[in-house]
Coordinates of C-alpha atoms and ligand atoms in Angstrom, one line a residue:
X1 CA -27.9 -36.4 -35.7
X2 CA -26.1 -35.1 -32.7
X3 CA -28.1 -37.4 -30.5
X4 CA -27.3 -40.5 -32.7
X5 CA -23.6 -39.6 -32.7
X6 CA -23.6 -39.4 -28.8
X7 CA -25.3 -42.7 -28.6
X8 CA -22.7 -44.3 -30.7
X9 CA -19.9 -43.3 -28.4
X10 CA -18.6 -46.0 -25.9
X11 CA -20.0 -45.5 -22.4
X12 CA -16.6 -44.6 -20.9
X13 CA -16.3 -41.7 -23.4
X14 CA -19.7 -40.2 -22.8
X15 CA -19.2 -40.3 -19.0
X16 CA -15.8 -38.8 -19.1
X17 CA -15.7 -35.9 -16.7
X18 CA -14.6 -32.6 -18.3
X19 CA -13.3 -29.3 -17.0
X20 CA -12.5 -26.0 -18.6
X21 CA -10.3 -23.0 -18.3
X22 CA -12.8 -21.2 -16.1
X23 CA -12.9 -23.9 -13.5
X24 CA -9.2 -24.7 -13.6
X25 CA -8.3 -21.1 -12.8
X26 CA -10.8 -21.1 -9.9
X27 CA -9.5 -24.4 -8.6
X28 CA -5.9 -23.2 -8.9
X29 CA -6.6 -20.0 -7.0
X30 CA -8.5 -21.9 -4.2
X31 CA -5.8 -24.6 -4.0
X32 CA -3.4 -21.8 -3.2
X33 CA -5.5 -20.2 -0.6
X34 CA -6.6 -17.2 -2.7
X35 CA -10.1 -16.4 -1.6
X36 CA -10.7 -12.8 -2.8
X37 CA -10.6 -11.1 -6.2
X38 CA -10.8 -7.4 -6.8
X39 CA -11.9 -6.3 -10.2
X40 CA -14.3 -5.0 -12.8
X41 CA -16.3 -7.3 -15.1
X42 CA -16.6 -7.4 -18.9
X43 CA -15.5 -9.4 -21.9
X44 CA -13.9 -11.9 -21.6
X45 CA -14.0 -12.3 -17.8
X46 CA -17.7 -11.6 -16.8
X47 CA -18.6 -15.3 -16.5
X48 CA -15.3 -16.0 -14.8
X49 CA -16.3 -13.6 -12.1
X50 CA -19.7 -15.2 -11.7
X51 CA -18.3 -18.7 -11.5
X52 CA -15.6 -17.6 -9.0
X53 CA -18.3 -16.1 -6.8
X54 CA -20.4 -19.3 -7.2
X55 CA -17.4 -21.3 -6.2
X56 CA -17.0 -19.4 -2.9
X57 CA -14.3 -16.9 -3.9
X58 CA -15.2 -13.4 -2.7
X59 CA -15.3 -11.2 -5.8
X60 CA -15.4 -7.5 -5.0
X61 CA -16.6 -5.6 -8.0
X62 CA -15.4 -2.0 -8.3
X63 CA -16.2 1.0 -10.4
X64 CA -12.7 1.5 -11.8
X65 CA -9.9 -1.0 -12.2
X66 CA -7.3 1.3 -10.7
X67 CA -9.1 1.2 -7.4
X68 CA -9.5 -2.6 -7.6
X69 CA -5.8 -2.8 -8.2
X70 CA -4.9 -0.6 -5.3
X71 CA -7.2 -2.8 -3.1
X72 CA -5.3 -5.9 -4.4
X73 CA -2.0 -4.2 -3.7
X74 CA -2.8 -3.4 -0.1
X75 CA -4.3 -6.9 0.4
X76 CA -0.9 -8.2 -0.6
X77 CA 0.9 -5.9 1.9
X78 CA -1.5 -6.9 4.7
X79 CA -1.6 -10.7 4.1
X80 CA 1.8 -11.6 2.4
X81 CA -0.3 -13.4 -0.2
X82 CA -0.6 -11.9 -3.7
X83 CA -3.7 -9.6 -4.0
X84 CA -5.6 -10.4 -7.1
X85 CA -6.9 -7.8 -9.5
X86 CA -9.1 -9.0 -12.4
X87 CA -9.7 -6.8 -15.5
X88 CA -10.9 -6.9 -19.0
X89 CA -8.6 -6.4 -22.0
X90 CA -6.9 -3.2 -23.2
X91 CA -8.5 -0.3 -21.4
X92 CA -9.4 -2.3 -18.3
X93 CA -5.9 -3.7 -18.3
X94 CA -4.3 -0.3 -18.6
X95 CA -6.5 1.0 -15.7
X96 CA -5.2 -1.8 -13.6
X97 CA -1.6 -1.4 -14.7
X98 CA -1.1 1.8 -12.7
X99 CA -1.8 -0.2 -9.5
X100 CA 0.4 -3.1 -10.6
X101 CA 3.3 -0.7 -11.2
X102 CA 2.5 0.9 -7.8
X103 CA 2.6 -2.6 -6.1
X104 CA 6.0 -3.3 -7.7
X105 CA 7.4 0.1 -6.6
X106 CA 6.2 -0.4 -3.1
X107 CA 7.3 -4.1 -2.9
X108 CA 3.7 -5.4 -2.4
X109 CA 2.8 -8.8 -3.9
X110 CA 0.0 -8.6 -6.4
X111 CA -1.1 -10.3 -9.5
X112 CA -3.0 -8.5 -12.2
X113 CA -5.0 -11.0 -14.2
X114 CA -6.4 -9.6 -17.4
X115 CA -8.4 -11.2 -20.1
X116 CA -7.0 -10.4 -23.6
X117 CA -8.0 -10.9 -27.1
X118 CA -6.8 -13.6 -29.4
X119 CA -3.1 -13.9 -30.2
X120 CA -3.7 -14.6 -33.9
X121 CA -5.4 -11.2 -34.3
X122 CA -3.3 -9.2 -31.9
X123 CA -0.1 -10.4 -33.4
X124 CA -1.1 -9.5 -36.9
X125 CA -2.7 -6.3 -35.6
X126 CA -6.0 -7.0 -37.3
X127 CA -8.1 -4.9 -35.1
X128 CA -9.8 -7.2 -32.5
X129 CA -12.2 -5.9 -29.9
X130 CA -10.0 -4.2 -27.3
X131 CA -6.9 -5.4 -29.0
X132 CA -3.5 -4.8 -27.3
X133 CA -0.3 -6.7 -26.8
X134 CA -0.8 -6.5 -23.1
X135 CA 2.0 -8.8 -22.1
X136 CA 4.6 -6.5 -23.9
X137 CA 3.1 -3.4 -22.3
X138 CA 3.1 -4.9 -18.8
X139 CA 6.6 -6.3 -18.8
X140 CA 8.7 -3.2 -18.0
X141 CA 6.2 -2.2 -15.3
X142 CA 6.2 -5.2 -13.1
X143 CA 8.4 -7.9 -11.6
X144 CA 7.3 -10.7 -14.0
X145 CA 4.7 -11.2 -16.7
X146 CA 3.4 -14.4 -18.1
X147 CA 0.7 -15.6 -20.5
X148 CA -1.1 -18.9 -20.4
X149 CA -2.3 -20.3 -23.7
X150 CA -3.4 -23.8 -22.8
X151 CA -5.8 -25.0 -20.1
X152 CA -3.3 -27.6 -19.1
X153 CA -0.8 -24.9 -18.2
X154 CA -3.1 -23.0 -15.9
X155 CA -1.8 -24.8 -12.8
X156 CA 1.8 -24.2 -13.4
X157 CA 1.2 -20.7 -14.8
X158 CA -0.6 -19.5 -11.7
X159 CA 2.0 -21.2 -9.4
X160 CA 4.7 -19.2 -11.2
X161 CA 2.8 -16.0 -10.8
X162 CA 2.3 -16.5 -7.1
X163 CA 5.9 -17.4 -6.5
X164 CA 7.2 -14.5 -8.5
X165 CA 5.0 -12.1 -6.6
X166 CA 5.8 -13.2 -3.0
X167 CA 9.4 -14.6 -3.1
X168 CA 12.5 -12.4 -2.7
X169 CA 11.5 -8.7 -2.9
X170 CA 7.7 -8.9 -3.3
X171 CA 6.1 -7.1 -6.3
X172 CA 3.6 -7.1 -9.0
X173 CA 3.1 -9.9 -11.6
X174 CA 1.0 -9.7 -14.7
X175 CA -0.9 -12.8 -15.9
X176 CA -2.4 -12.6 -19.4
X177 CA -5.3 -14.9 -20.1
X178 CA -6.6 -14.8 -23.7
X179 CA -10.4 -15.1 -24.0
X180 CA -10.2 -18.5 -25.7
X181 CA -8.4 -20.1 -22.7
X182 CA -11.4 -19.8 -20.5
X183 CA -13.6 -22.1 -22.7
X184 CA -10.9 -24.7 -23.4
X185 CA -12.0 -28.1 -22.3
X186 CA -9.8 -30.8 -21.0
X187 CA -10.3 -34.1 -19.1
X188 CA -11.1 -33.3 -15.5
X189 CA -8.7 -35.8 -14.1
X190 CA -5.9 -34.4 -16.2
X191 CA -6.9 -31.0 -15.1
X192 CA -6.8 -31.9 -11.4
X193 CA -3.4 -33.4 -11.9
X194 CA -2.1 -30.2 -13.6
X195 CA -2.9 -28.0 -10.6
X196 CA 0.1 -26.9 -8.5
X197 CA -0.1 -26.0 -4.8
X198 CA 2.9 -23.7 -4.3
X199 CA 5.2 -25.1 -1.6
X200 CA 7.0 -22.6 0.5
X201 CA 6.2 -19.7 -1.8
X202 CA 8.5 -17.2 0.0
X203 CA 11.3 -19.3 1.3
X204 CA 13.2 -18.0 4.3
X205 CA 16.4 -16.3 3.3
X206 CA 18.9 -16.7 6.1
X207 CA 21.7 -14.1 6.4
X208 CA 25.3 -15.3 6.5
X209 CA 26.7 -15.4 10.1
X210 CA 29.6 -13.1 9.1
X211 CA 27.1 -10.5 7.9
X212 CA 25.3 -10.7 11.2
X213 CA 28.5 -10.3 13.1
X214 CA 29.7 -7.4 11.0
X215 CA 26.4 -5.6 11.6
X216 CA 26.6 -6.1 15.3
X217 CA 30.2 -5.0 15.4
X218 CA 29.2 -1.7 13.8
X219 CA 26.1 -1.3 16.0
X220 CA 28.2 -1.9 19.1
X221 CA 30.7 0.8 18.1
X222 CA 27.9 3.4 17.8
X223 CA 27.8 6.4 20.1
X224 CA 24.6 7.6 18.6
X225 CA 22.7 4.7 17.0
X226 CA 19.4 5.0 15.2
X227 CA 17.1 2.3 13.8
X228 CA 14.8 3.1 10.9
X229 CA 11.8 0.9 10.4
X230 CA 10.3 0.8 6.9
X231 CA 7.2 -0.7 5.4
X232 CA 9.3 -3.8 4.5
X233 CA 9.5 -4.4 8.3
X234 CA 5.8 -4.0 8.6
X235 CA 5.2 -6.4 5.7
X236 CA 7.5 -9.1 7.2
X237 CA 5.1 -9.7 10.1
X238 CA 8.1 -10.3 12.5
X239 CA 6.5 -7.8 14.9
X240 CA 7.7 -9.4 18.2
X241 CA 11.2 -10.0 17.1
X242 CA 11.5 -6.4 15.7
X243 CA 10.3 -5.0 19.0
X244 CA 12.7 -7.1 21.0
X245 CA 15.6 -6.0 18.8
X246 CA 14.8 -2.3 19.1
X247 CA 14.3 -2.6 22.9
X248 CA 17.4 -4.7 23.4
X249 CA 19.5 -2.2 21.3
X250 CA 18.1 0.7 23.4
X251 CA 18.5 2.9 20.3
X252 CA 16.1 5.5 19.2
X253 CA 13.9 4.3 16.4
X254 CA 12.4 6.2 13.5
X255 CA 9.3 4.7 11.8
X256 CA 8.8 5.4 8.2
X257 CA 5.2 6.3 7.3
X258 CA 3.9 2.7 7.0
X259 CA 6.4 1.4 9.6
X260 CA 4.5 3.3 12.2
X261 CA 2.9 1.1 14.8
X262 CA 5.5 -1.7 14.7
X263 CA 6.3 -0.2 18.0
X264 CA 3.8 2.3 19.2
X265 CA 4.6 6.0 18.4
X266 CA 4.3 6.6 22.1
X267 CA 7.1 4.1 22.9
X268 CA 9.9 5.9 24.9
X269 CA 12.5 5.0 22.2
X270 CA 10.4 6.5 19.4
X271 CA 12.2 9.4 17.7
X272 CA 9.4 10.3 15.3
X273 CA 9.0 13.7 17.0
X274 CA 12.8 14.3 16.8
X275 CA 13.2 13.2 13.2
X276 CA 15.6 16.0 12.1
X277 CA 17.7 15.6 15.1
X278 CA 18.3 11.9 14.9
X279 CA 18.9 11.9 11.1
X280 CA 21.4 14.8 11.5
X281 CA 23.2 13.5 14.5
X282 CA 23.2 9.7 14.4
X283 CA 26.5 8.0 13.7
X284 CA 25.3 4.5 13.0
X285 CA 22.0 3.9 11.2
X286 CA 20.4 0.5 10.9
X287 CA 17.8 0.3 8.2
X288 CA 15.2 -2.4 8.5
X289 CA 13.0 -2.8 5.4
X290 CA 13.5 0.8 4.4
X291 CA 15.3 2.1 1.3
X292 CA 17.5 5.1 1.2
X293 CA 15.3 6.7 -1.5
X294 CA 13.9 10.3 -1.7
X295 CA 11.9 9.7 1.4
X296 CA 15.2 9.5 3.3
X297 CA 16.9 12.2 1.2
X298 CA 19.0 9.4 -0.4
X299 CA 21.1 9.0 2.8
X300 CA 23.1 12.2 2.2
X301 CA 23.0 16.0 2.1
X302 CA 21.9 18.5 4.7
X303 CA 19.2 16.2 6.3
X304 CA 21.9 13.8 7.3
X305 CA 24.3 16.4 8.7
X306 CA 28.1 16.8 8.5
X307 CA 29.2 13.9 10.6
X308 CA 30.1 10.7 8.7
X309 CA 27.5 7.9 9.1
X310 CA 27.8 4.2 8.9
X311 CA 24.8 2.4 7.5
X312 CA 23.7 -1.2 8.4
X313 CA 20.9 -2.3 6.1
X314 CA 18.6 -5.3 6.4
X315 CA 16.9 -6.1 3.2
X316 CA 15.9 -9.1 1.1
X317 CA 17.1 -7.5 -2.1
X318 CA 20.9 -7.6 -2.5
X319 CA 20.9 -5.0 -5.2
X320 CA 19.4 -2.5 -2.7
X321 CA 22.8 -2.3 -0.9
X322 CA 25.0 0.6 -2.0
X323 CA 22.2 2.0 -4.1
X324 CA 22.7 5.6 -2.8
X325 CA 25.5 5.5 -0.2
X326 CA 27.9 2.9 1.0
X327 CA 26.4 0.3 3.2
X328 CA 29.2 -0.9 5.6
X329 CA 27.2 -3.8 6.9
X330 CA 24.7 -5.3 4.5
X331 CA 22.5 -8.0 6.0
X332 CA 20.7 -9.7 3.1
X333 CA 17.8 -12.0 3.9
X334 CA 14.2 -11.9 5.0
X335 CA 13.6 -9.6 7.9
X336 CA 12.2 -12.4 10.2
X337 CA 15.3 -14.5 9.7
X338 CA 17.7 -11.5 9.9
X339 CA 16.3 -10.1 13.1
X340 CA 16.2 -13.5 14.7
X341 CA 19.8 -14.1 13.8
X342 CA 20.8 -10.7 15.2
X343 CA 18.9 -11.3 18.4
X344 CA 20.7 -14.7 18.9
X345 CA 24.1 -13.2 18.2
X346 CA 23.4 -10.3 20.6
X347 CA 23.0 -12.7 23.4
X348 CA 22.1 -11.6 26.9
X349 CA 24.8 -9.2 27.6
X350 CA 24.2 -6.6 25.0
X351 CA 25.0 -3.1 26.2
X352 CA 22.2 -0.7 25.5
X353 CA 22.8 2.5 23.5
X354 CA 24.7 5.3 25.3
X355 CA 22.5 7.1 27.8
X356 CA 23.5 10.6 26.9
X357 CA 22.3 10.1 23.3
X358 CA 19.1 8.4 24.3
X359 CA 18.3 11.2 26.7
X360 CA 19.2 13.9 24.3
X361 CA 16.8 12.5 21.8
X362 CA 14.1 12.0 24.4
X363 CA 14.5 15.6 25.4
X364 CA 14.2 16.9 21.9
X365 CA 11.1 14.8 21.4
X366 CA 9.4 16.1 24.5
X367 CA 10.2 19.7 23.5
X368 CA 8.6 19.2 20.1
X369 CA 5.6 17.3 21.5
X370 CA 5.0 20.1 24.0
X371 CA 5.3 22.8 21.4
X372 CA 2.7 21.1 19.2
X373 CA 0.2 20.2 22.0
X374 CA -1.8 23.5 22.3
X375 CA -2.2 23.8 18.5
X376 CA -3.9 20.4 18.5
X377 CA -6.5 21.6 21.0
X378 CA -7.9 24.6 19.1
X379 CA -11.6 24.5 18.3
X380 CA -11.4 27.0 15.3
X381 CA -14.2 27.1 12.8
X382 CA -13.4 26.8 9.9
X383 CA -10.9 24.2 11.1
X384 CA -7.2 24.3 10.5
X385 CA -5.2 21.1 10.1
X386 CA -4.1 20.9 13.7
X387 CA -7.5 21.4 15.2
X388 CA -9.0 18.7 13.0
X389 CA -6.1 16.3 13.4
X390 CA -6.1 16.8 17.2
X391 CA -9.5 15.2 17.6
X392 CA -8.7 12.4 15.1
X393 CA -5.5 11.7 17.0
X394 CA -7.5 11.1 20.1
X395 CA -10.0 8.9 18.2
X396 CA -7.2 6.7 16.9
X397 CA -5.8 6.5 20.4
X398 CA -9.1 5.2 21.7
X399 CA -9.5 2.8 18.7
X400 CA -6.0 1.5 18.1
X401 CA -7.2 -1.5 16.0
X402 CA -8.8 0.7 13.4
X403 CA -6.9 1.0 10.2
X404 CA -5.9 4.5 9.1
X405 CA -5.8 5.3 5.4
X406 CA -4.3 8.6 4.5
X407 CA -3.6 10.7 1.4
X408 CA -3.4 14.3 0.3
X409 CA -0.6 16.8 0.6
X410 CA -1.0 18.8 3.8
X411 CA -3.6 16.2 4.9
X412 CA -1.0 13.5 4.5
X413 CA 2.1 15.2 5.9
X414 CA 0.4 16.7 8.9
X415 CA -1.7 13.5 9.7
X416 CA 1.5 11.4 9.5
X417 CA 3.2 13.6 12.1
X418 CA 0.3 14.2 14.4
X419 CA -1.6 10.9 14.6
X420 CA 0.1 8.3 16.7
X421 CA -0.2 4.7 15.5
X422 CA -0.2 1.9 18.1
X423 CA -0.2 -1.4 16.2
X424 CA 1.6 -2.8 13.2
X425 CA 0.1 -2.4 9.7
X426 CA -2.5 0.1 10.9
X427 CA -1.3 3.0 8.8
X428 CA -1.7 2.8 5.0
X429 CA -0.8 5.6 2.7
X430 CA 0.5 6.9 -0.6
X431 CA 3.8 5.0 -0.4
X432 CA 6.9 5.3 -2.4
X433 CA 5.5 7.3 -5.2
X434 CA 3.4 9.7 -3.1
X435 CA 0.5 8.7 -5.4
X436 CA -3.0 10.3 -5.1
X437 CA -5.8 7.8 -5.6
X438 CA -5.1 4.9 -3.3
X439 CA -7.7 6.1 -0.8
X440 CA -10.9 4.2 -1.4
X441 CA -9.2 1.1 -2.9
X442 CA -7.0 0.8 0.2
X443 CA -10.0 1.4 2.5
X444 CA -12.0 -1.4 0.8
X445 CA -9.0 -3.8 0.6
X446 CA -8.2 -3.2 4.3
X447 CA -11.8 -3.6 5.4
X448 CA -12.3 -6.8 3.4
X449 CA -9.0 -8.4 4.4
X450 CA -9.0 -7.6 8.1
X451 CA -12.6 -7.1 9.0
X452 CA -11.4 -4.1 11.1
X453 CA -13.0 -0.6 10.9
X454 CA -11.2 1.8 8.6
X455 CA -10.8 5.6 9.0
X456 CA -9.7 7.2 5.8
X457 CA -8.4 10.8 6.1
X458 CA -8.5 12.3 2.7
X459 CA -7.5 15.6 1.1
X460 CA -10.4 16.8 -1.0
X461 CA -8.3 16.5 -4.1
X462 CA -6.9 13.1 -3.1
X463 CA -10.4 11.7 -2.5
X464 CA -11.5 12.8 -6.0
X465 CA -9.2 10.3 -7.6
X466 CA -11.2 7.3 -6.3
X467 CA -14.4 9.0 -4.9
X468 CA -16.8 6.9 -7.0
X469 CA -15.9 3.8 -4.9
X470 CA -18.0 5.1 -2.1
X471 CA -20.8 3.3 -3.9
X472 CA -18.7 0.1 -3.6
X473 CA -18.2 0.8 0.1
X474 CA -22.0 1.2 0.5
X475 CA -22.8 -1.8 -1.7
X476 CA -20.6 -4.1 0.4
X477 CA -21.7 -2.4 3.6
X478 CA -18.1 -1.9 4.7
X479 CA -17.2 -0.3 8.1
X480 CA -15.4 2.7 6.4
X481 CA -15.5 6.2 7.7
X482 CA -14.1 8.7 5.1
X483 CA -13.2 12.1 6.4
X484 CA -12.5 14.7 3.7
X485 CA -10.3 17.6 4.6
X486 CA -12.1 20.1 2.4
X487 CA -10.0 23.2 1.9
X488 CA -11.5 23.9 -1.6
X489 CA -8.5 22.6 -3.5
X490 CA -5.1 21.2 -4.0
X491 CA -2.8 22.4 -1.2
X492 CA -5.1 25.5 -0.7
X493 CA -8.3 26.8 -2.0
X494 CA -7.2 30.4 -2.4
X495 CA -5.3 30.5 -5.7
X496 CA -6.7 33.1 -8.2
X497 CA -6.2 33.0 -12.0
X498 CA -5.8 36.6 -13.1
X499 CA -5.5 35.9 -16.8
X500 CA -9.0 34.7 -17.6
X501 CA -12.3 33.8 -16.0
X502 CA -11.3 30.2 -15.7
X503 CA -10.6 29.1 -12.1
X504 CA -7.0 28.7 -10.9
X505 CA -5.6 25.3 -11.6
X506 CA -5.4 24.2 -7.9
X507 CA -8.9 25.2 -6.8
X508 CA -12.3 23.4 -6.7
X509 CA -15.9 24.5 -6.4
X510 CA -16.0 26.4 -3.1
X511 CA -18.0 25.1 -0.2
X512 CA -18.6 21.6 -1.9
X513 CA -20.6 19.2 0.2
X514 CA -18.9 15.8 -0.4
X515 CA -21.1 14.3 2.3
X516 CA -24.0 14.5 -0.1
X517 CA -22.3 12.1 -2.4
X518 CA -22.5 9.1 0.0
X519 CA -26.2 9.8 0.7
X520 CA -26.9 9.0 -2.9
X521 CA -25.9 5.4 -2.2
X522 CA -27.6 5.0 1.2
X523 CA -24.5 5.8 3.3
X524 CA -24.4 8.3 6.1
X525 CA -23.2 11.8 5.4
X526 CA -22.2 14.5 7.8
X527 CA -20.9 18.0 7.6
X528 CA -18.4 19.2 10.3
X529 CA -17.4 22.8 10.7
X530 CA -15.5 22.6 14.0
X531 CA -13.3 20.0 15.7
X532 CA -16.1 19.3 18.2
X533 CA -18.5 18.5 15.4
X534 CA -15.9 16.4 13.7
X535 CA -15.2 14.4 16.8
X536 CA -18.9 13.6 17.3
X537 CA -19.4 12.6 13.7
X538 CA -16.4 10.4 13.5
X539 CA -17.1 8.7 16.8
X540 CA -20.7 8.0 15.7
X541 CA -19.5 6.6 12.4
X542 CA -16.9 4.3 14.1
X543 CA -19.5 3.1 16.6
X544 CA -22.1 2.4 13.9
X545 CA -19.7 0.6 11.5
X546 CA -21.8 2.1 8.7
X547 CA -20.3 3.6 5.5
X548 CA -19.9 7.3 6.4
X549 CA -18.5 10.3 4.7
X550 CA -17.7 13.4 6.7
X551 CA -17.1 16.7 5.0
X552 CA -14.7 18.5 7.3
X553 CA -14.7 22.2 6.4
X554 CA -11.1 23.5 6.5
X555 CA -9.9 27.0 6.2
X556 CA -9.0 27.3 2.4
X557 CA -5.9 29.2 3.4
X558 CA -4.6 26.7 6.0
X559 CA -2.3 24.5 3.8
X560 CA 1.0 25.2 2.2
X561 CA 2.1 24.4 -1.4
X562 CA 2.9 20.7 -1.8
X563 CA 2.6 20.1 1.9
X564 CA 6.0 19.3 3.4
X565 CA 7.8 18.7 0.1
X566 CA 7.5 22.1 -1.4
X567 CA 11.3 22.0 -1.8
X568 CA 10.8 19.5 -4.6
X569 CA 8.9 22.0 -6.8
X570 CA 11.1 23.1 -9.7
X571 CA 11.5 26.9 -9.8
X572 CA 11.2 28.9 -12.9
X573 CA 14.3 31.0 -13.5
X574 CA 12.0 33.6 -15.0
X575 CA 9.5 33.8 -12.1
X576 CA 9.7 37.0 -10.2
X577 CA 10.3 36.4 -6.5
Ligands
ADP601 P1 9.7 2.8 3.3 O1 9.0 3.5 2.2 O2 8.9 2.5 4.5 O3 11.0 3.4 3.7 P2 10.6 1.0 1.3 O4 9.5 0.6 0.5 O5 11.5 2.0 0.8 O6 10.1 1.3 2.8 O7 11.5 -0.3 1.6 C1 11.0 -1.5 1.8 C2 12.1 -2.5 1.7 O8 11.8 -3.7 2.4 C3 12.4 -2.9 0.2 O9 13.8 -2.6 -0.1 C4 12.2 -4.4 0.2 O10 13.1 -5.1 -0.6 C5 12.3 -4.8 1.7 N1 11.5 -5.9 2.0 C6 10.2 -6.2 1.8 N2 9.8 -7.3 2.4 C7 10.9 -7.8 3.0 C8 11.1 -9.0 3.8 N3 10.2 -9.9 4.1 N4 12.4 -9.2 4.3 C9 13.4 -8.3 4.0 N5 13.2 -7.2 3.3 C10 12.0 -7.0 2.8
TPW602 C1 -1.7 10.3 -9.3 C2 0.1 15.5 -7.4 C3 0.2 15.7 -4.9 S1 -0.8 16.0 -3.6 C4 -2.1 16.4 -4.5 C5 -1.8 16.2 -5.9 C6 -2.8 16.4 -7.0 C7 -3.4 16.8 -3.9 C8 -3.3 17.7 -2.7 O1 -4.5 18.2 -2.4 P1 -5.4 17.6 -1.3 O2 -4.6 17.8 0.1 O3 -5.5 16.1 -1.5 O4 -6.7 18.3 -1.3 P2 -4.4 19.2 0.8 O5 -4.7 18.9 2.2 O6 -2.9 19.6 0.7 O7 -5.3 20.2 0.2 N1 -1.5 12.8 -9.5 C9 -1.2 11.7 -8.8 N2 -0.4 11.7 -7.8 C10 0.0 12.9 -7.3 N3 0.8 12.9 -6.2 C11 -0.3 14.1 -7.9 C12 -1.1 14.0 -9.0 C13 -0.5 15.8 -6.1
MG603 MG1 -7.3 20.0 -0.3

């Protein structure tokens, strides 16, 4: 019967070329230069992943969506193109959502694409497989959220998602794709015509000349200027212009954690080692892609000292101005355009920052560096943070193009201060939320996107949040060396619970051998009990490019509660001092 029916169709009809939702999504991604997807397969996206891979898209399959999402978020930061995370419905979507919210909070462009179950059933709450109104759940947690119901809308839907993610302040976008969409068939020619190649996805936003002049007038008036470089400045990829601006101004600069490396930490104007001094004493502060949030004590209070400050802020988001304190010179636009405009307006005769201020900062910095130096050279076993970080600092100096991923509490705070970074976008860490769990996702995303070796310095607790992805690292044979600062716990491994036989809440199994984990997947494991051993093991790993995990045995008593932010711990009024 079916055969006969086909034969009866006119020739033109039978030869009509068809396409479907699967292929249209793939074509739309490729048309927009998106070549990598991070995700976890399952209903309804398993076949989509296979077809995407067959079509030449790199599909990196993870063990947990949150880690795939973190990989996508850092891909967005590193490339200025939205990183794509692909998940199944309800639980997979929710696992990915943490990373989407993280991307939005950190201003990284990312698109979470989740399959979902059918609208008819979801909207009547009739109990579908993995039923959830995902679009409604995602909305408050991202920059924009869209659903595509018809194959003919895939082109415009994806274009919208891309533009929303990368234009203005970058952020996370949710794209909901109900299962039925993938199999929808339409005429191939109509399908091709429906695709949209996004033109100028993140248009330049040029600051007003008056804003530029106002900013320079304030900067010129400064006796003690300071420039703060945030991760927005790193993201902007205006590296040369930023360096020129800083050098022309002659002002000390302070890199935020992921702003490190825009200018090397060893640059004579770097005030990283004189942080408290410059924050306290500066009279004019120019923020470039850095918010006055908790990481900068909201621009007020003791950290910022008694003397009144004037803030200049360069940011693409107008609402960021006056968010915490008055901004006397807002410069709204993209950092590339803003810095270029400032440089032009500064001309050739710009007077560099006052010499007494510059030398006072340099002196303070030298004092602090000298004070720290001997501690970094100790060869104690078990190691303390300084001994271990001292050797890693040298390794990064010798391998400046390696990407450093870093999370933990003490492991984070001390590594940030001790390890100098030499190139832009080489330090990736917990970001605005101080979130644990970015480690392996970031390491994978960074290795895939850049092809560079990755050194991940991880607290033993921090590592645990994404540890299973070492299988992913081994499977894709990525040049990732994970160093676990194993102090038997969160902050310290020494807490004791005196109320019962349960372990204290912050401690783990003593003497764990994390290096054994990677051996299960064919990677290289090593145990390091002294800085010398650590140095040998990390150098061997970085030379080999093989997936490696080094268990660095740290003194369980070496850390302090909450690392450097113990002051943020609420205190019980009833607790005896
Ligand atoms: P940090 O944590 O390093 O201090 P934040 O994440 O607080 O940095 O701030 C980054 C800022 O950079 C955000 O306010 C964001 O709007 C801004 N930003 C991101 N990309 C650009 C860009 N291309 N041009 C201008 N501002 C940008
Ligand atoms: C998603 C709270 C902050 S730091 C940390 C936790 C659990 C771990 C610190 O121990 P680690 O480092 O990594 O061993 P070290 O060197 O000090 O011993 N859940 C999330 N994010 C955060 N920030 C926490 C919990 C936390
Ligand atoms: Mg620890």
